[in-house]
Coordinates of C-alpha atoms in Angstrom, one line a residue:
X1 CA 20.1 -5.4 -72.3
X2 CA 21.4 -8.9 -72.9
X3 CA 24.6 -8.9 -75.0
X4 CA 25.4 -12.6 -74.7
X5 CA 23.0 -15.5 -74.8
X6 CA 24.4 -18.9 -75.8
X7 CA 23.4 -22.4 -74.7
X8 CA 25.5 -25.6 -75.2
X9 CA 23.9 -28.3 -77.3
X10 CA 21.9 -30.8 -75.5
X11 CA 18.4 -32.3 -75.2
X12 CA 17.2 -29.4 -73.0
X13 CA 18.7 -26.6 -75.1
X14 CA 15.3 -25.1 -76.3
X15 CA 13.7 -25.6 -72.9
X16 CA 16.6 -24.0 -71.1
X17 CA 16.3 -20.9 -73.4
X18 CA 12.6 -20.6 -72.5
X19 CA 13.4 -20.9 -68.8
X20 CA 16.2 -18.3 -68.9
X21 CA 13.9 -15.8 -70.8
X22 CA 11.0 -16.5 -68.5
X23 CA 13.2 -15.8 -65.4
X24 CA 14.5 -12.6 -67.0
X25 CA 10.9 -11.5 -67.9
X26 CA 9.6 -12.2 -64.3
X27 CA 12.5 -10.3 -62.8
X28 CA 11.9 -7.3 -65.1
X29 CA 8.2 -7.3 -64.2
X30 CA 9.0 -7.2 -60.5
X31 CA 11.6 -4.5 -61.0
X32 CA 9.3 -2.4 -63.2
X33 CA 11.5 -2.7 -66.3
X34 CA 9.8 -1.8 -69.5
X35 CA 11.9 -3.5 -72.1
X36 CA 14.3 -6.4 -72.8
X37 CA 16.8 -6.0 -75.6
X38 CA 18.8 -9.0 -76.9
X39 CA 21.9 -8.0 -78.9
X40 CA 23.2 -11.5 -79.3
X41 CA 24.2 -11.7 -83.0
X42 CA 24.6 -15.5 -83.2
X43 CA 21.2 -16.8 -82.3
X44 CA 20.1 -19.9 -84.2
X45 CA 16.9 -19.7 -86.2
X46 CA 15.0 -22.0 -83.8
X47 CA 16.1 -19.7 -80.9
X48 CA 14.8 -16.7 -82.8
X49 CA 11.5 -18.5 -83.5
X50 CA 11.2 -19.2 -79.7
X51 CA 11.8 -15.6 -78.9
X52 CA 9.2 -14.4 -81.4
X53 CA 6.7 -16.7 -79.8
X54 CA 7.5 -15.1 -76.5
X55 CA 6.5 -11.8 -78.0
X56 CA 9.9 -10.4 -79.0
X57 CA 10.0 -8.2 -82.1
X58 CA 12.9 -7.6 -84.5
X59 CA 14.5 -4.3 -83.8
X60 CA 17.5 -2.3 -85.1
X61 CA 20.6 -4.1 -86.4
X62 CA 19.0 -7.5 -86.0
X63 CA 18.4 -7.1 -82.3
X64 CA 15.3 -8.5 -80.7
X65 CA 13.1 -6.4 -78.3
X66 CA 10.4 -7.4 -75.8
X67 CA 8.2 -4.6 -74.5
X68 CA 6.8 -5.2 -71.0
X69 CA 3.7 -3.7 -69.5
X70 CA 1.8 -5.1 -66.5
X71 CA -1.2 -2.8 -67.0
X72 CA -4.8 -3.7 -67.7
X73 CA -5.9 -1.3 -70.4
X74 CA -8.8 -0.9 -72.8
X75 CA -8.6 -0.7 -76.6
X76 CA -8.8 3.1 -76.4
X77 CA -5.5 3.2 -74.5
X78 CA -3.5 1.3 -77.1
X79 CA -2.6 4.4 -79.1
X80 CA -1.1 6.1 -76.1
X81 CA 0.7 2.9 -75.1
X82 CA 2.3 2.6 -78.6
X83 CA 3.3 6.3 -78.6
X84 CA 4.9 5.9 -75.2
X85 CA 7.3 3.4 -76.8
X86 CA 7.9 5.3 -80.0
X87 CA 5.7 3.0 -82.0
X88 CA 2.8 3.8 -84.3
X89 CA 0.0 1.6 -85.9
X90 CA -3.5 2.0 -87.3
X91 CA -5.3 -0.1 -84.6
X92 CA -8.7 0.7 -86.1
X93 CA -7.9 -1.9 -88.8
X94 CA -6.7 -4.6 -86.5
X95 CA -8.5 -7.9 -86.2
X96 CA -8.8 -10.1 -83.1
X97 CA -5.6 -12.1 -83.8
X98 CA -3.6 -8.8 -84.2
X99 CA -5.0 -7.6 -80.9
X100 CA -3.9 -10.9 -79.2
X101 CA -0.5 -10.5 -80.8
X102 CA -0.4 -7.0 -79.3
X103 CA -1.0 -8.4 -75.9
X104 CA 1.7 -11.0 -76.3
X105 CA 4.2 -8.4 -77.6
X106 CA 3.7 -6.4 -74.4
X107 CA 3.1 -9.5 -72.1
X108 CA 1.8 -9.5 -69.4
X109 CA -0.3 -6.6 -70.7
X110 CA -4.0 -7.3 -70.8
X111 CA -6.7 -5.6 -72.9
X112 CA -9.9 -5.5 -70.9
X113 CA -12.4 -5.2 -73.7
X114 CA -10.6 -7.6 -76.1
X115 CA -13.5 -9.7 -77.3
X116 CA -12.2 -13.3 -77.0
X117 CA -13.8 -16.2 -75.0
X118 CA -12.6 -17.2 -71.5
X119 CA -12.8 -20.7 -70.1
X120 CA -12.2 -22.0 -66.6
X121 CA -10.6 -25.4 -67.2
X122 CA -10.1 -27.9 -64.4
X123 CA -6.8 -29.7 -64.2
X124 CA -5.4 -32.2 -61.7
X125 CA -2.5 -31.0 -59.6
X126 CA -0.2 -33.7 -61.0
X127 CA -0.6 -32.4 -64.6
X128 CA -0.5 -28.7 -63.5
X129 CA 2.7 -29.4 -61.6
X130 CA 4.4 -30.8 -64.8
X131 CA 2.9 -28.3 -67.2
X132 CA 3.2 -24.9 -65.5
X133 CA 2.9 -24.7 -61.7
X134 CA 6.3 -24.8 -60.2
X135 CA 4.8 -24.5 -56.7
X136 CA 3.0 -27.8 -57.1
X137 CA 6.0 -29.5 -58.6
X138 CA 8.2 -28.3 -55.7
X139 CA 5.9 -30.0 -53.3
X140 CA 6.4 -33.3 -55.2
X141 CA 9.4 -35.4 -54.2
X142 CA 10.2 -36.1 -57.9
X143 CA 9.6 -32.5 -59.2
X144 CA 8.6 -31.9 -62.8
X145 CA 10.0 -32.7 -66.3
X146 CA 12.0 -29.6 -67.2
X147 CA 11.3 -29.8 -71.0
X148 CA 7.5 -29.5 -70.2
X149 CA 7.5 -27.1 -67.2
X150 CA 9.9 -24.7 -69.0
X151 CA 8.1 -24.7 -72.4
X152 CA 6.5 -21.6 -73.7
X153 CA 3.8 -23.7 -75.4
X154 CA 2.2 -26.9 -74.3
X155 CA -0.8 -29.1 -74.9
X156 CA -3.5 -30.3 -72.5
X157 CA -5.8 -33.2 -73.6
X158 CA -9.4 -33.6 -72.5
X159 CA -12.8 -35.1 -73.4
X160 CA -14.8 -33.6 -76.2
X161 CA -17.7 -32.7 -73.9
X162 CA -19.3 -30.7 -72.3
X163 CA -18.4 -27.7 -74.6
X164 CA -16.3 -26.9 -77.6
X165 CA -13.6 -24.3 -77.0
X166 CA -12.5 -21.9 -79.8
X167 CA -9.2 -20.1 -80.2
X168 CA -7.9 -17.5 -79.6
X169 CA -9.2 -17.5 -76.0
X170 CA -8.1 -17.0 -72.4
X171 CA -7.8 -19.9 -69.9
X172 CA -8.2 -19.7 -66.1
X173 CA -6.7 -22.9 -64.6
X174 CA -8.5 -24.4 -61.7
X175 CA -6.6 -27.1 -59.8
X176 CA -9.0 -29.7 -58.6
X177 CA -8.9 -31.5 -55.3
X178 CA -8.4 -34.9 -56.9
X179 CA -5.6 -36.9 -55.3
X180 CA -2.9 -35.0 -53.5
X181 CA -3.1 -31.4 -54.6
X182 CA -1.0 -29.6 -52.0
X183 CA -1.4 -26.0 -51.2
X184 CA -3.0 -25.2 -54.5
X185 CA -5.9 -27.6 -54.2
X186 CA -9.2 -26.1 -55.3
X187 CA -7.8 -22.8 -56.4
X188 CA -7.5 -20.9 -59.7
X189 CA -3.7 -20.7 -60.0
X190 CA -3.1 -18.8 -63.2
X191 CA -4.0 -18.0 -66.8
X192 CA -2.9 -18.9 -70.3
X193 CA -3.7 -18.1 -73.9
X194 CA -5.5 -20.8 -75.8
X195 CA -3.9 -20.7 -79.2
X196 CA -5.2 -23.8 -81.0
X197 CA -8.0 -26.3 -80.5
X198 CA -7.9 -29.7 -82.2
X199 CA -10.4 -32.5 -82.1
X200 CA -9.6 -35.9 -83.5
X201 CA -8.8 -39.6 -82.8
X202 CA -6.6 -40.0 -79.7
X203 CA -4.0 -41.9 -81.6
X204 CA -3.7 -39.2 -84.3
X205 CA -3.5 -36.3 -81.8
X206 CA -0.9 -38.1 -79.7
X207 CA 1.3 -38.6 -82.8
X208 CA 0.8 -35.0 -83.8
X209 CA 1.5 -33.4 -80.4
X210 CA 3.9 -36.0 -78.9
X211 CA 6.5 -33.3 -78.2
X212 CA 4.0 -31.2 -76.3
X213 CA 2.2 -31.9 -73.1
X214 CA 2.9 -34.5 -70.4
X215 CA 0.5 -37.3 -71.4
X216 CA 2.0 -40.6 -72.5
X217 CA 0.0 -43.0 -74.8
X218 CA -1.3 -44.9 -71.8
X219 CA -3.0 -41.7 -70.5
X220 CA -4.5 -40.9 -73.9
X221 CA -5.7 -44.5 -74.1
X222 CA -7.4 -44.1 -70.7
X223 CA -8.9 -40.7 -71.8
X224 CA -10.4 -42.5 -74.9
X225 CA -12.0 -45.1 -72.6
X226 CA -9.8 -47.8 -74.1
X227 CA -10.9 -47.0 -77.6
X228 CA -7.9 -45.6 -79.6
X229 CA -10.2 -44.4 -82.4
X230 CA -12.5 -42.3 -80.1
X231 CA -12.3 -38.5 -80.4
X232 CA -10.6 -36.4 -77.8
X233 CA -9.6 -32.7 -77.8
X234 CA -6.1 -31.2 -77.6
X235 CA -5.8 -27.6 -76.3
X236 CA -2.6 -25.9 -77.2
X237 CA -1.8 -23.0 -74.9
X238 CA 1.0 -20.6 -74.3
X239 CA 2.2 -17.7 -72.1
X240 CA 1.0 -19.0 -68.8
X241 CA 1.1 -16.5 -66.0
X242 CA 0.9 -17.9 -62.5
X243 CA -0.9 -15.9 -59.9
X244 CA 0.9 -14.4 -56.9
X245 CA -2.2 -15.2 -54.8
X246 CA -4.2 -18.2 -56.1
X247 CA -7.9 -17.5 -56.1
X248 CA -9.7 -19.8 -53.6
X249 CA -12.8 -21.9 -54.6
X250 CA -14.9 -19.7 -52.3
X251 CA -13.6 -16.5 -53.8
X252 CA -14.2 -17.9 -57.3
X253 CA -17.8 -18.7 -56.4
X254 CA -18.3 -15.1 -55.2
X255 CA -16.9 -13.8 -58.5
X256 CA -19.2 -16.1 -60.5
X257 CA -22.3 -15.1 -58.5
X258 CA -21.5 -11.4 -58.7
X259 CA -21.3 -11.6 -62.5
X260 CA -24.6 -13.5 -62.9
X261 CA -23.4 -17.1 -63.1
X262 CA -25.2 -19.9 -61.3
X263 CA -23.4 -21.1 -58.2
X264 CA -22.1 -23.2 -56.7
X265 CA -20.1 -24.5 -59.7
X266 CA -17.7 -27.3 -58.9
X267 CA -15.7 -26.8 -62.1
X268 CA -16.0 -30.5 -62.8
X269 CA -15.6 -29.6 -66.5
X270 CA -14.6 -26.6 -68.6
X271 CA -16.9 -23.6 -68.1
X272 CA -17.2 -20.6 -70.4
X273 CA -17.3 -17.3 -68.4
X274 CA -17.3 -13.6 -69.2
X275 CA -14.5 -11.0 -69.5
X276 CA -15.7 -9.6 -66.2
X277 CA -15.1 -12.9 -64.4
X278 CA -11.7 -13.2 -66.0
X279 CA -10.5 -9.8 -64.9
X280 CA -12.0 -10.1 -61.4
X281 CA -10.1 -13.3 -60.9
X282 CA -7.0 -12.0 -62.7
X283 CA -6.8 -8.9 -60.6
X284 CA -7.4 -10.9 -57.4
X285 CA -4.6 -13.3 -58.4
X286 CA -2.2 -10.5 -59.2
X287 CA -3.0 -8.9 -55.8
X288 CA -4.6 -5.8 -57.3
X289 CA -7.7 -5.9 -55.2
X290 CA -9.8 -8.1 -52.9
X291 CA -13.5 -8.6 -53.0

């Protein structure tokens, strides 16, 4: 239970809130805690909005509650899960977005048979270190930009080919070996939720999402091949969960082959995979099993 949560005004106020809540959530997961209750009565509206994006729900007397479950369950287990927390809902009427919201409300809970796409998306270590991977940024002399690394939501830009992603979806992040990639080179380091996909002219997307992501205009310009009016894609993602044990390239190939995908796959571009691939890699990354 958190009775007091106040942050002084400053340029990193929102980012610091996200970092504090992330640290608390991680500590609760490790300790096996099942719930975070925030009783602070003087939260600002933007702070409440950030907590709602984390998966907090309004509770009694204006408090905010975040349920925590580290399980991997099926849809058939949702009723029992809700009852165990004193909640009730008619899940047979839920759509996909409501199911995703359910996962986020109990994050890092995962529903195994939730029918949403999964993509393995390659990312250079430099960008991963700034956007979500604190291990990579710690191996860099200059570290990461706090407002990006600590954000609950971020944007990653890429080319429009070879495939068109749809949201909501899951992302497995594969750190390529391009440049200096440190200890996480050629590994699947974690997963996120893909919440929005936008395709448009580089200049327009940069203006729209300037507060997200790490790309500056020069990077967008290069991505467009020097043509500011060329289309690119912006992937908005949230709730990144870093793996305790990054999945090696060799292990990823075995998972792909075991689930009927052609190998070797160098992950030079985004690849759509199955739920089975996601959960094999997820459970390996979480240290649940080794195959």
